[in-house]
Coordinates of C-alpha atoms in Angstrom, one line a residue:
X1 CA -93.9 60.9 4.6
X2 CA -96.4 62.7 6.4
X3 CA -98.8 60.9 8.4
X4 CA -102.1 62.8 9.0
X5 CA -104.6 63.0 11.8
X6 CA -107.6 64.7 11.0
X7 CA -111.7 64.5 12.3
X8 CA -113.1 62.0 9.9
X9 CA -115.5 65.3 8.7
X10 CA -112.4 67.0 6.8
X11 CA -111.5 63.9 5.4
X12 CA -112.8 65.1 1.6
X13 CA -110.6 69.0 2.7
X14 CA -108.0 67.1 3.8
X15 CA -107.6 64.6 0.1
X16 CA -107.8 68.5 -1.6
X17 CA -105.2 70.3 0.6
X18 CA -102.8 67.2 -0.4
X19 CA -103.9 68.0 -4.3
X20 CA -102.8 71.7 -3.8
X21 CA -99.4 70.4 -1.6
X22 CA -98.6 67.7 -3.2
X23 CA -96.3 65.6 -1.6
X24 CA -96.1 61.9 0.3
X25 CA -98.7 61.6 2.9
X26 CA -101.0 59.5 4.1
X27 CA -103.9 59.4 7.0
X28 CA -101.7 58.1 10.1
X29 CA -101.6 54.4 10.6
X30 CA -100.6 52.8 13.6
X31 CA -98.0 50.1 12.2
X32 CA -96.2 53.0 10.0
X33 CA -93.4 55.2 11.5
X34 CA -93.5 59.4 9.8
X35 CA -91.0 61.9 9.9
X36 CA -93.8 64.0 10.4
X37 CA -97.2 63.9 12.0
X38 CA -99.6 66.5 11.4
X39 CA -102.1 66.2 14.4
X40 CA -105.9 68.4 13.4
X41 CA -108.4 66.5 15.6
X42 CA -108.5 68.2 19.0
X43 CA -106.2 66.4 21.9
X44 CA -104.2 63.8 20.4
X45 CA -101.7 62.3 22.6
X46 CA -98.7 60.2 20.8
X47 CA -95.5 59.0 21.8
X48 CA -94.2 58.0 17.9
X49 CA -91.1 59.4 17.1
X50 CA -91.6 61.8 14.7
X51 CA -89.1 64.8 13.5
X52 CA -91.2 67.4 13.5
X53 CA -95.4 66.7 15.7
X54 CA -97.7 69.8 13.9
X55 CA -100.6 70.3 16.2
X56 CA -103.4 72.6 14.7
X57 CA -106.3 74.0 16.2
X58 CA -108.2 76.9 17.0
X59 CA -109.3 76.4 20.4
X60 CA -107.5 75.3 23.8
X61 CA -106.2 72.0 24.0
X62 CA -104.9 70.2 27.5
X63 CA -101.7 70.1 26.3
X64 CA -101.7 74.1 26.3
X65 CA -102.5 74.2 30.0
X66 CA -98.8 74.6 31.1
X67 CA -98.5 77.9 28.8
X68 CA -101.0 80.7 28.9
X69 CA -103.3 80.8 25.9
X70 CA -106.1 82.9 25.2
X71 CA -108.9 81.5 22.3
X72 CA -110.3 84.3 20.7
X73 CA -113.8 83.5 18.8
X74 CA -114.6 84.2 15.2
X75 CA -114.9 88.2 14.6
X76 CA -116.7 90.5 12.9
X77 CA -113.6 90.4 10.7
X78 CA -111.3 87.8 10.4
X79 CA -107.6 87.9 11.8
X80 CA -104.6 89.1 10.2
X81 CA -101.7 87.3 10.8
X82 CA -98.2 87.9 9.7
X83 CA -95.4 85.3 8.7
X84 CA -91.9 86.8 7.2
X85 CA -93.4 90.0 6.1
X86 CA -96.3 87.9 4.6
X87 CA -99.5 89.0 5.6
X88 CA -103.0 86.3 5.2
X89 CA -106.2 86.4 7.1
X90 CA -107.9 83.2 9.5
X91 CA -111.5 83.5 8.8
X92 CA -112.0 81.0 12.0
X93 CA -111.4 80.8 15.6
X94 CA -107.9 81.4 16.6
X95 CA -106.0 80.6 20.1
X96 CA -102.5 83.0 20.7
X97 CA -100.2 82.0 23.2
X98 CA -98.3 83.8 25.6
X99 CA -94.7 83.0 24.5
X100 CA -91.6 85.4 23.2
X101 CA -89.4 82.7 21.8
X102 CA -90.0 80.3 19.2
X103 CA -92.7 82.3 18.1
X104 CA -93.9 81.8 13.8
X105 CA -97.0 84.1 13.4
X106 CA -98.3 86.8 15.2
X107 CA -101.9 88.5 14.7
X108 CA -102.9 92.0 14.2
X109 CA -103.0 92.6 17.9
X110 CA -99.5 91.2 18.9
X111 CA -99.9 87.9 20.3
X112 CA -98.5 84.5 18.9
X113 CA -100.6 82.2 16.9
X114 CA -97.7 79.4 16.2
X115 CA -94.6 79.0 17.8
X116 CA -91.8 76.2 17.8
X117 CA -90.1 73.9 20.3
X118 CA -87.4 72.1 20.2
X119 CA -86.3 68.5 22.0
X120 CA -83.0 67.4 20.6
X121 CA -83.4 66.3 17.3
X122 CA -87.3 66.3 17.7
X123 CA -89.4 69.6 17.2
X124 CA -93.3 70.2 18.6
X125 CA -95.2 73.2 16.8
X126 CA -98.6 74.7 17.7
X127 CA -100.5 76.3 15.8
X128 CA -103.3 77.7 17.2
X129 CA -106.2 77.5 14.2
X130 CA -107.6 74.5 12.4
X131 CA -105.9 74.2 8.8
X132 CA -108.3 72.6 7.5
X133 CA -111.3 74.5 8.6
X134 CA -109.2 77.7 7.2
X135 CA -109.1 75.4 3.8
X136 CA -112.9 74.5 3.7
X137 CA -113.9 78.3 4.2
X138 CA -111.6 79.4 1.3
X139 CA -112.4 76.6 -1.4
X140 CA -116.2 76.9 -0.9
X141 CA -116.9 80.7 0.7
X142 CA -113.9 82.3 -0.5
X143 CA -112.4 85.4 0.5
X144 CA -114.4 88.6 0.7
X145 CA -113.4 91.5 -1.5
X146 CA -111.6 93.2 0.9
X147 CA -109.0 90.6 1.6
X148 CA -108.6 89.6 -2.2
X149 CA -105.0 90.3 -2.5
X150 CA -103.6 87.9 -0.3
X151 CA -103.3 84.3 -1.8
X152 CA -104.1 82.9 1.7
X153 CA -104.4 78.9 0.8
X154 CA -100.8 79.2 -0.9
X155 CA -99.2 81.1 2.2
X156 CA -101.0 77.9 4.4
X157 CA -99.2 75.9 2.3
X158 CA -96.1 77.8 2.6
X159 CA -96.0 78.3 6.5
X160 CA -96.6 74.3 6.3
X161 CA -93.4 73.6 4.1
X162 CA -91.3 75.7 6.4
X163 CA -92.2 73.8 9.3
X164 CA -91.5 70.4 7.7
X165 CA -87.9 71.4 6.3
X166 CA -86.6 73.8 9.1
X167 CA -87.4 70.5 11.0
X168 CA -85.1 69.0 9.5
X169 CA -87.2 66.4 7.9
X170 CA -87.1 65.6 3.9
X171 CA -90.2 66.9 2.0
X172 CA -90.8 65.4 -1.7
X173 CA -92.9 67.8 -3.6
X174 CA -94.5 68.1 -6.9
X175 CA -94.7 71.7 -7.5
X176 CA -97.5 73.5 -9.5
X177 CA -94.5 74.8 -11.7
X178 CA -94.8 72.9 -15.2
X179 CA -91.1 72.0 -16.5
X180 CA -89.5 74.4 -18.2
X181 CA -91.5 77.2 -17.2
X182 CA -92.6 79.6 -13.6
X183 CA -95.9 79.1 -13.8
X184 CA -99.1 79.4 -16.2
X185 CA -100.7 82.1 -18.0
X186 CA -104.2 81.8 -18.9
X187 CA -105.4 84.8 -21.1
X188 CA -109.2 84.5 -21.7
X189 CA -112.0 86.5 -23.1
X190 CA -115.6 87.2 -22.5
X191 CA -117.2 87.7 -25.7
X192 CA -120.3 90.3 -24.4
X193 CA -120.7 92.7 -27.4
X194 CA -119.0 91.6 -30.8
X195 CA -120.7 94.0 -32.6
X196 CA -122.2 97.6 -31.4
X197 CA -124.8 97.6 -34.6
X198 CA -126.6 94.6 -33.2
X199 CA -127.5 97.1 -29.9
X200 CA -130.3 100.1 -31.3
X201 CA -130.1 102.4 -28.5
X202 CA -130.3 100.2 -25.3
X203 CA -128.7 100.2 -22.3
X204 CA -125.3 99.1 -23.7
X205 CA -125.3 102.0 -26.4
X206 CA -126.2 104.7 -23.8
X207 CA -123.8 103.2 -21.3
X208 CA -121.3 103.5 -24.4
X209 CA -121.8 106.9 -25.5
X210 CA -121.7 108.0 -21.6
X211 CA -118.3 106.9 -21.1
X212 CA -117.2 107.6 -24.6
X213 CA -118.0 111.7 -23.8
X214 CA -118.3 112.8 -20.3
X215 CA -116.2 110.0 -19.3
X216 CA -113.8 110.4 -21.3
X217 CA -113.6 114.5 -21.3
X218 CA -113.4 113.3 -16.9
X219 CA -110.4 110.7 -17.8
X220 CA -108.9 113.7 -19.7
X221 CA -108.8 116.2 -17.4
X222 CA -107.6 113.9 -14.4
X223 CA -104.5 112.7 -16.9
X224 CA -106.4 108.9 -16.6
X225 CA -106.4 109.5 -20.7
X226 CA -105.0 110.9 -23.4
X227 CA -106.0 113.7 -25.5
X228 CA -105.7 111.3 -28.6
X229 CA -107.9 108.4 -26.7
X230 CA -110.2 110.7 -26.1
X231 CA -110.5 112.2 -29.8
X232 CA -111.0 108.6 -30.6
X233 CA -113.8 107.8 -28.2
X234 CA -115.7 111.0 -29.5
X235 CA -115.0 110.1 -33.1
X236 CA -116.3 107.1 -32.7
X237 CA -119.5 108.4 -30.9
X238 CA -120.0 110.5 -34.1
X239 CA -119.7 107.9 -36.5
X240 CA -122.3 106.0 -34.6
X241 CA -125.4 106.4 -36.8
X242 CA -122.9 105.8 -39.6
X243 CA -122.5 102.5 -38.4
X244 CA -126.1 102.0 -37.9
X245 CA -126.8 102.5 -41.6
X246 CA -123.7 100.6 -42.8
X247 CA -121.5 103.3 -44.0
X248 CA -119.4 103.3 -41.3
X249 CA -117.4 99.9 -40.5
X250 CA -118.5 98.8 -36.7
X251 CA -115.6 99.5 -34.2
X252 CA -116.4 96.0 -31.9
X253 CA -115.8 94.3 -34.6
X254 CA -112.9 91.7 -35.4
X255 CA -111.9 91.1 -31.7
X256 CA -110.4 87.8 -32.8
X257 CA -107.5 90.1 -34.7
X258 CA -106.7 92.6 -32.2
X259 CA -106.3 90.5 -29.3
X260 CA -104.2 88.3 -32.1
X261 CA -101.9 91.3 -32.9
X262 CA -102.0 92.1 -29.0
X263 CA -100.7 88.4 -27.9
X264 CA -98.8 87.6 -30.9
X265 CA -99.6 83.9 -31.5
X266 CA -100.4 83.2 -28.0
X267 CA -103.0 81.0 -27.0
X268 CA -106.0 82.1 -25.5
X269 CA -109.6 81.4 -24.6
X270 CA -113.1 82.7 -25.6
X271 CA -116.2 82.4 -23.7
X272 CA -119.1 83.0 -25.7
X273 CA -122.8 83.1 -25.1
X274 CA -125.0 80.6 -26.7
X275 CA -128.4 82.2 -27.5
X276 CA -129.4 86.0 -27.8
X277 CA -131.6 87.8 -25.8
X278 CA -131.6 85.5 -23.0
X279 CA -131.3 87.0 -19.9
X280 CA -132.1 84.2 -17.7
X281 CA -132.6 83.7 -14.2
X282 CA -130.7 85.5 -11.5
X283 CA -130.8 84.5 -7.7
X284 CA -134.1 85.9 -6.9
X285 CA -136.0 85.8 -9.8
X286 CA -135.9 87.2 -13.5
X287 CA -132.2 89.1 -13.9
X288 CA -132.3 92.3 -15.8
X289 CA -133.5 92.4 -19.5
X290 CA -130.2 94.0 -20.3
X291 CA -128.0 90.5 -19.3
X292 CA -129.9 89.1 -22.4
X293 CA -127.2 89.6 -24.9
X294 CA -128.1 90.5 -28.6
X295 CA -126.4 87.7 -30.1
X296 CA -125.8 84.3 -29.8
X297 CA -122.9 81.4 -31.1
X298 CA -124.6 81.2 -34.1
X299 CA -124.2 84.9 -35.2
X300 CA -120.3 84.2 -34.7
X301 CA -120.3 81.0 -36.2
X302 CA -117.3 81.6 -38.4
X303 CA -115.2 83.8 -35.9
X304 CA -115.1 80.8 -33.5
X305 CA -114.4 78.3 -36.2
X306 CA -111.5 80.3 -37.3
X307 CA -110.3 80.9 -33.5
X308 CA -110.3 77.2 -33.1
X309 CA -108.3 76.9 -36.5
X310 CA -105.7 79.0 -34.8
X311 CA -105.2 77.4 -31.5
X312 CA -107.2 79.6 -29.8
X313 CA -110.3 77.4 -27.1
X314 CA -113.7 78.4 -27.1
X315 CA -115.9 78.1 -23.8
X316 CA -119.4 78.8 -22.7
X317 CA -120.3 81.8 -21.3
X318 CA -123.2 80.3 -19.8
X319 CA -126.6 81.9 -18.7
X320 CA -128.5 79.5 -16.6
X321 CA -126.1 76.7 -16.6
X322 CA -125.1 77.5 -12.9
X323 CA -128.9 76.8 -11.5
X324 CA -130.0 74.4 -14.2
X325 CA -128.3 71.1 -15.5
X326 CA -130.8 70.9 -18.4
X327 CA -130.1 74.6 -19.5
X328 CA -126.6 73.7 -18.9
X329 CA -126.6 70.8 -21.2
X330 CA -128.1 72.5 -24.2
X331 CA -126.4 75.7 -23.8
X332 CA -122.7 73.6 -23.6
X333 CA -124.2 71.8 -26.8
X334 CA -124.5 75.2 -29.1
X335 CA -121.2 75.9 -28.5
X336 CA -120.1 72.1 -29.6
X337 CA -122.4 72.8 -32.4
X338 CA -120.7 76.0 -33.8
X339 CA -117.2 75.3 -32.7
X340 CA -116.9 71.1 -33.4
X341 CA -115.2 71.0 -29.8
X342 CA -115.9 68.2 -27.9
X343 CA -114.7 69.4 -24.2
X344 CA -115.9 72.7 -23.6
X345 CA -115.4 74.4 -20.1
X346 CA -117.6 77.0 -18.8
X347 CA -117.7 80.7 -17.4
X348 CA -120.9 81.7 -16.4
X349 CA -122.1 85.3 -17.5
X350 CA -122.0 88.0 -15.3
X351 CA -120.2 85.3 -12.7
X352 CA -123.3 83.9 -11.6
X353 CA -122.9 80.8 -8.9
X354 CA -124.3 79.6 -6.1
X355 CA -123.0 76.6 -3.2
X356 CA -125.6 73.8 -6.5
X357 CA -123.4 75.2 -9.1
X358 CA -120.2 73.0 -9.3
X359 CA -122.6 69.3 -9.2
X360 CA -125.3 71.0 -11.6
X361 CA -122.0 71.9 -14.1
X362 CA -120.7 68.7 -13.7
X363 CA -123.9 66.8 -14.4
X364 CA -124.7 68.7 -17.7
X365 CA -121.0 67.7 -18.8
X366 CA -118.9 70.8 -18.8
X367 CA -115.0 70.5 -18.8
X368 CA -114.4 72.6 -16.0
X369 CA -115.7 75.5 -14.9
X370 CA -113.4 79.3 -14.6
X371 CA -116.4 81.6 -12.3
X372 CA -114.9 81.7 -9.5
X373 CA -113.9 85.1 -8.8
X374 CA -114.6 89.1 -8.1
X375 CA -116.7 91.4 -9.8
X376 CA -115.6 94.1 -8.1
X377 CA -111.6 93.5 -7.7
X378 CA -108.8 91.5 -8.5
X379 CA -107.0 88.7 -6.8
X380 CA -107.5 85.6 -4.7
X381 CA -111.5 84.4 -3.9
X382 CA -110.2 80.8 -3.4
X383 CA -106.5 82.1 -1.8
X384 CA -105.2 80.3 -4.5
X385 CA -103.4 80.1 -8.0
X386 CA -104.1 76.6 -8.3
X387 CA -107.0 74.6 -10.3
X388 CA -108.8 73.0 -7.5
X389 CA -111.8 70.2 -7.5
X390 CA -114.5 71.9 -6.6
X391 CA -117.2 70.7 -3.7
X392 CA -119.6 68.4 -4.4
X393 CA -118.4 67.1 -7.6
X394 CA -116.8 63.8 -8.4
X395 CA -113.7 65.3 -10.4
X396 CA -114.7 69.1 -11.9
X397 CA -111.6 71.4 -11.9
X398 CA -112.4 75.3 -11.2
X399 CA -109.5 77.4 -13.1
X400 CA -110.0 80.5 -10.5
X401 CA -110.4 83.8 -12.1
X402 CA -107.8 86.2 -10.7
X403 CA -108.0 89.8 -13.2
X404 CA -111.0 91.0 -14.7
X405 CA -110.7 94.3 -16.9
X406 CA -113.5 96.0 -15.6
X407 CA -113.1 95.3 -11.9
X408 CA -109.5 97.4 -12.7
X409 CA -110.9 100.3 -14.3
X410 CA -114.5 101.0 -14.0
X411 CA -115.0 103.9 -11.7
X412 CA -117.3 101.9 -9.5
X413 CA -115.1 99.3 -8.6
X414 CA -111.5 99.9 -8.1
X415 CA -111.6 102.9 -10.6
X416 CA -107.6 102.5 -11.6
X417 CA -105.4 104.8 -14.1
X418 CA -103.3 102.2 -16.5
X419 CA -99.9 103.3 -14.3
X420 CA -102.1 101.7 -11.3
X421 CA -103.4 98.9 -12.6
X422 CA -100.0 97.7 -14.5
X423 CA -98.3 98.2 -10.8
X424 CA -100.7 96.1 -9.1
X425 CA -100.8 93.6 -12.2
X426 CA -96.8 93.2 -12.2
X427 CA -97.3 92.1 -8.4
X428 CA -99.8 89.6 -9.4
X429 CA -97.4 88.1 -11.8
X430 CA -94.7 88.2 -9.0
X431 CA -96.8 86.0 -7.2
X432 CA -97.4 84.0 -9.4
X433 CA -93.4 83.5 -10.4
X434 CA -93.6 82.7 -6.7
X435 CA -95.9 80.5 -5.7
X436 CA -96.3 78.7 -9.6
X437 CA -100.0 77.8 -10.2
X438 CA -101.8 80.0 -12.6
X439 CA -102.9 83.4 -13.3
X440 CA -106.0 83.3 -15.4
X441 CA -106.7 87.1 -16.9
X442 CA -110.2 87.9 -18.4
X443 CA -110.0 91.0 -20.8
X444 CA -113.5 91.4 -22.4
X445 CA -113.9 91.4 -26.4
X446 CA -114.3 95.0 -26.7
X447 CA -112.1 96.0 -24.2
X448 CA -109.1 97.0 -26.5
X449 CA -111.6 99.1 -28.9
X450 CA -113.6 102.8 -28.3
X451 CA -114.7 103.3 -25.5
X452 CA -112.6 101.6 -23.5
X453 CA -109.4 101.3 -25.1
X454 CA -107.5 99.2 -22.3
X455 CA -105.4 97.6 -25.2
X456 CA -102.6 99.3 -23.5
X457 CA -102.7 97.8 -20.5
X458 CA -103.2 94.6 -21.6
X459 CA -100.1 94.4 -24.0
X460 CA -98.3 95.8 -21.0
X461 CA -99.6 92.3 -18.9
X462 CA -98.3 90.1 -21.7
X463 CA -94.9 91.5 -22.0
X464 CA -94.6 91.0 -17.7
X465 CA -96.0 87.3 -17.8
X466 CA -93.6 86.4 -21.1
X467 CA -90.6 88.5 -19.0
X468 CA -91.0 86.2 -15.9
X469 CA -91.1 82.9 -17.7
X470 CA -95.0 81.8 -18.2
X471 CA -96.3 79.0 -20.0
X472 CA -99.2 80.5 -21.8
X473 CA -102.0 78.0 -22.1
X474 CA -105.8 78.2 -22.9
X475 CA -108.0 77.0 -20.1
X476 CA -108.5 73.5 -21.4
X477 CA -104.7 73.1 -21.3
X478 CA -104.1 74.5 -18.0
X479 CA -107.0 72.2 -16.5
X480 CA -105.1 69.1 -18.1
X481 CA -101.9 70.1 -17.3
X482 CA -102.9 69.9 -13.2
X483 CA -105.1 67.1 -14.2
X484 CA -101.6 65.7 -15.0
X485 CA -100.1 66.5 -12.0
X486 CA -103.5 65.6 -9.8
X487 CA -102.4 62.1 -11.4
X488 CA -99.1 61.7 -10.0
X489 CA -98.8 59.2 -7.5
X490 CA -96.2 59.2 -4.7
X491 CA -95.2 55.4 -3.3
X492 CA -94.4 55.3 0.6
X493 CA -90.6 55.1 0.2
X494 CA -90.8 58.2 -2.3
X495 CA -89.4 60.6 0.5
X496 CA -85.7 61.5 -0.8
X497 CA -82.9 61.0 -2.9
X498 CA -82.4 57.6 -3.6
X499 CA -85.8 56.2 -2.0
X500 CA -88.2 55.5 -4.8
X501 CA -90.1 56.8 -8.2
X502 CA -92.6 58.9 -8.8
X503 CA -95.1 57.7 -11.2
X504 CA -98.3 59.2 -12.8
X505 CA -101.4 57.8 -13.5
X506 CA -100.9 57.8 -17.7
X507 CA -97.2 57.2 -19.5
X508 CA -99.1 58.8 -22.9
X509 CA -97.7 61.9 -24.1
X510 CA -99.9 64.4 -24.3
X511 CA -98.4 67.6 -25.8
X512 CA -98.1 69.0 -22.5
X513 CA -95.3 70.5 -20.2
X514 CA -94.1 67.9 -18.0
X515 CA -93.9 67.9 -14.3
X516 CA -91.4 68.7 -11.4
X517 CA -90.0 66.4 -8.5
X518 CA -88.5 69.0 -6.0
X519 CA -86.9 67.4 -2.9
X520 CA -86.4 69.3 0.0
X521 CA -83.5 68.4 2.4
X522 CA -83.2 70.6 5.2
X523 CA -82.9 74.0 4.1
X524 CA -81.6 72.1 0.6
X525 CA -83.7 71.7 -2.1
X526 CA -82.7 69.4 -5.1
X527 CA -84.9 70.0 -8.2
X528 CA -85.5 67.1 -10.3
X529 CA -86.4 67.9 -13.7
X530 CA -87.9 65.2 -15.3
X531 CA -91.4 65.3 -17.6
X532 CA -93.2 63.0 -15.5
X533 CA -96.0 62.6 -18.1
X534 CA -94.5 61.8 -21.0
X535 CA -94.0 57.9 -19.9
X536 CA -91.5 58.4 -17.5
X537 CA -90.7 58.2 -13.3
X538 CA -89.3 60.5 -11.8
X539 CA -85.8 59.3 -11.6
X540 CA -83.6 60.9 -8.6
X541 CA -80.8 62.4 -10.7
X542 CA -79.8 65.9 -9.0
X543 CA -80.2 68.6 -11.9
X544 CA -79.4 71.5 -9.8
X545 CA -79.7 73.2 -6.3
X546 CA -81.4 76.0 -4.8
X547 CA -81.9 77.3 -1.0
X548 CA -85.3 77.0 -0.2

C-alpha cells in the first residue's frame, strides 16, 4: 500500500495518476502503517517506518541543505532527462543535486535529478520535480510537437514502479494490458470526402488534382512513389470530368470495402460529420468555408447502417460540438438518427478543442471524446497510451489520438516516404507492446484511394499490431474496456500473494477482455491471470513468472 502525501490542490491529479498506475494506495493516514510513502507537499518530516520514503519536488527543500542542490526554474524549453536509455522531458521546475552515487536520472546538462539512499532495510529517494505538477501539465496542456515521441506520463509511471520494487517493497498492479493480449489497437477513420463528385471544382478538387500531377511526377522522381502509383493518380485525374457526368464510377467511393479488405474483419471506427456545408466556428471567429464538408450523415445513411451491421462503430466527427453543448447535442443526435446507436463518442473535425471542451462534450452527452492529438505529427500529446478522464468533467474518457495519416505524409508536416513512416510506426507499436495501453490510429476515408494511395502503409500497420499481439477494438470498446479496469477496486490488505481480492465494480460479463492482477515482489513479478470482469476476484493463484 502506498500512502500518499500530496497539497490538497492536486488532490483531483493525484485520484487520475492512481487511474493510469493502478495499484493500492491511499492519501496517508496517521493510524495506518505503508510500505511506501510518497511525500509531494514541500517539507514533510516523518518518522513511520516505511520501506521505501519518495520525496518529490522541484524546488529546495530543508532536508536538501546537507547535499548541494541547485533549482533550476522553468526554461524556455523544458528538461530532458534520461532514465536507462529512456529519454522524457519535465515541463516544470527541476532541482539536480550534486551527488555521483546513487544517482536515477540525469538532465541534459549532466547533473542528478533523483538519486537513492539506502539505511538498512529502509531506502530515502529524491526526486527533485513535482510528479504531479509534471502530470497536470501533460493531461491538460500536453506535450508540444517537438517532444511528441516520448510517452512521458508512462515513463513517470515507470521510474515510479522501479523505485517501489528495487525497494524491496510488494507493488500490486492492474496493468493496462487486457488478458490475453499486449495491448489495444484502435483503428479509426475520419470520413472527410466519401465521394469526389459531390466537390465541383473547390478547394478539395484543386488540392486533389495538385497532388495527383505535380505531386506525384515530385514523389516519382525522389523514389517516394512508384511509376505505377503515379500512372494511377494521373489516370484518375483524367477520368475526372467522366466522373462528373456519371460515366466514370467515382474513385472515393466504397471506403467501407477497402478498409474491410485492408483489416480483414477487424473492428474499426468511423467518425462522420453530421450536416454538409457547415463549416462552423473556429477559435477566432468564422473557420474557413472549405471545413464545411459537402455532405452530411444523411447522404451516407446506408454505408453507416451497413458498417454498424458489420461490427464496425460509428462516431461524430463533430463541428462545433467542442465550443457549444447545444450544437453538440444535435449534431451527436444525427448520427443516432442515421446509425440507431445509442452511445456515440466524438472526434471533433479538424481536432478542434479548447481548455471548455471536455465539460461542454460531456454535457451534450457524448461517449467519450478521441481529439486529443497532433495535426502536424505523431505520438504522445497526453505522454500517454492510456484513456484518461479528462479535466473538468465528472467521468468523460479521452481515447488519445496517437497516428494521423496526413501528419505522416503530407509534405508540410513530417513529409515521410512509406519506408519512413512504417519504421517510425513499428516503434510506436513497440511501445505500445511495452507499456500496454492503446494505440489509436486515424487513416482518413480516402486515404487508401488516388491521390493518396497510403493503402500500403496502412496494411503494413495491421500486420505489426496483429504480429505483436493486439486486441483490436473500436473506440467504444476500448473506452469500456478501461472503464472496466477504472472499476476495479483494490481493499487495504490487497498488497501480495495471499493478502486479499481484487474486486470490480460490476460481476456482469460484458463481452470484453478481462483484466490482469500483476504482483510485484522484489525484482519478481507474479502475473495473475484472471478476467476480473466477468464476475470474478482476482484470486492469488501464481500463473507464471517474469523479471520485471
Amino acid at each position: 500500500m502506498i500512502g500518499v502525501i500530496a497539497d490538497g490542490a492536486d488532490e483531483a491529479v493525484v485520484r487520475e495518476f492512481f487511474e493510469l498506475f493502478k495499484t493500492a494506495w491511499e492519501f496517508y493516514r496517521r493510524d495506518r502503517e505503508y510500505e511506501v510513502l510518497l511525500l509531494c507537499a514541500g517539507e514533510a518530516h516523518f518518522d513511520e517506518p516505511a520501506k521505501l520514503r519518495v520525496i518529490y519536488g522541484g524546488r529546495r527543500l530543508d532536508s536538501d541543505e546537507d547535499r548541494k542542490s541547485e533549482r533550476r526554474g522553468q526554461q524556455s524549453r523544458p528538461s530532458i532527462v534520461c532514465y536507462r536509455g529512456n529519454q522524457f522531458p519535465l515541463y516544470g521546475d527541476t532541482v539536480t543535486f550534486d551527488r555521483h552515487e546513487g544517482g536515477l536520472l540525469t538532465d541534459d546538462a549532466g547533473g542528478n535529478v533523483a538519486y537513492v539512499e539506502r539505511f538498512g532495510q529502509r531506502v530515502h529517494a529524491r526526486i527533485g520535480y513535482d510528479l504531479f505538477g509534471e502530470v497536470r501539465t501533460l493531461l491538460t496542456v500536453g506535450q508540444p510537437a517537438a517532444y511528441a515521441k516520448m510517452p512521458a506520463l508512462e515513463l513517470h509511471i515507470a521510474f515510479l514502479r522501479d523505485l517501489i520494487t528495487g525497494s524491496g517493497a510488494t507493488l500490486a498492479e492492474i496493468p493496462p494490458v487486457p488478458e490475453g493480449y499486449q495491448f489495444i489497437a484502435c483503428l479509426t477513420h475520419d470520413v472527410d470526402h466519401p465521394s469526389i463528385r459531390r466537390h465541383k471544382w473547390d478547394h478539395t478538387v484543386f488540392g486533389f488534382a495538385h497532388r495527383a500531377t505535380l505531386g506525384s511526377l515530385r514523389d516519382l522522381v525522389q523514389g517516394r512513389l512508384s511509376f505505377g502509383g503515379a500512372l494511377r493518380n494521373w489516370t484518375a485525374v483524367l477520368r475526372l470530368p467522366f466522373v462528373y457526368l456519371g460515366l466514370a464510377k467515382d474513385f472515393w467511393l466504397d471506403f467501407d470495402r477497402r478498409y474491410a479488405e485492408l483489416e480483414k474483419s477487424l473492428p474499426s471506427t468511423f467518425f462522420a460529420i453530421p450536416f454538409a456545408n457547415r463549416p462552423g466556428q473556429g477559435a477566432h471567429g468564422p473557420a474557413p468555408s472549405f471545413r464545411g464538408s459537402r455532405y452530411g450523415a444523411c447522404d451516407i445513411a446506408d454505408t453507416l447502417k451497413s458498417l454498424v451491421a458489420g461490427g464496425c462503430e460509428v462516431g461524430l466527427h463533430g463541428i462545433d460540438a467542442w465550443r457549444d453543448s447545444s450544437a453538440g447535442q444535435e449534431e451527436l443526435e444525427e448520427i443516432r438518427r442515421w446509425t440507431g446507436l445509442s452511445e456515440v463518442g466524438v472526434r471533433m473535425h479538424w481536432l478542434y478543442y479548447d481548455r471548455e471542451s471536455a465539460a461542454l462534450l460531456e454535457e451534450a452527452g457524448a461517449a467519450y471524446d478521441s481529439t486529443i492529438g497532433y495535426n502536424e505529427t505523431v505520438g504522445y500529446r497526453a505522454g500517454t497510451t492510456q484513456v484518461y478522464k479528462l479535466p473538468g468533467t465528472s467521468g468523460l474518457l479521452e481515447l488519445p489520438l496517437h497516428v494521423m495519416d496526413t501528419a505522416l505524409f503530407y509534405p508540410a508536416y513530417l513529409g515521410l516516404s512509406r519506408r519512413q513512416a512504417s519504421a517510425l510506426l513499428h516503434r510506436m507499436a513497440d511501445n505500445a507492446a511495452r507499456f500496454g495501453g492503446c494505440i489509436t490510429v486515424n487513416w482518413h476515408d480516402r486515404s487508401t484511394a488516388p491521390e493518396r494511395l497510403w493503402g500500403g502503409c496502412y496494411g503494413d500497420l495491421v500486420q505489426a499490431l496483429k504480429d505483436r499481439g493486439a486486441w483490436f477494438a473500436t473506440a467504444g470498446e476500448a473506452v469500456s474496456w478501461f472503464r472496466k479496469r477504472r472499476s476495479a477496486e483494490f481493499p487495504s490488505s490487497c498488497t501480495g500473494p495471499g493478502e486479499g481480492h481484487v474486486r470490480p465494480a460490476t460481476g456482469e460479463s460484458d463481452g470484453l477482455p478481462g483484466l490482469q492482477l500483476r504482483i510485484h515482489q522484489g525484482r519478481e513479478t507474479v502475473c495473475v491471470d484472471t478476467a476480473l470482469g466477468a464476475g470474478a476476484d482476482a484470486h492469488n493463484s501464481c500463473q507464471g513468472t517474469e523479471v520485471a
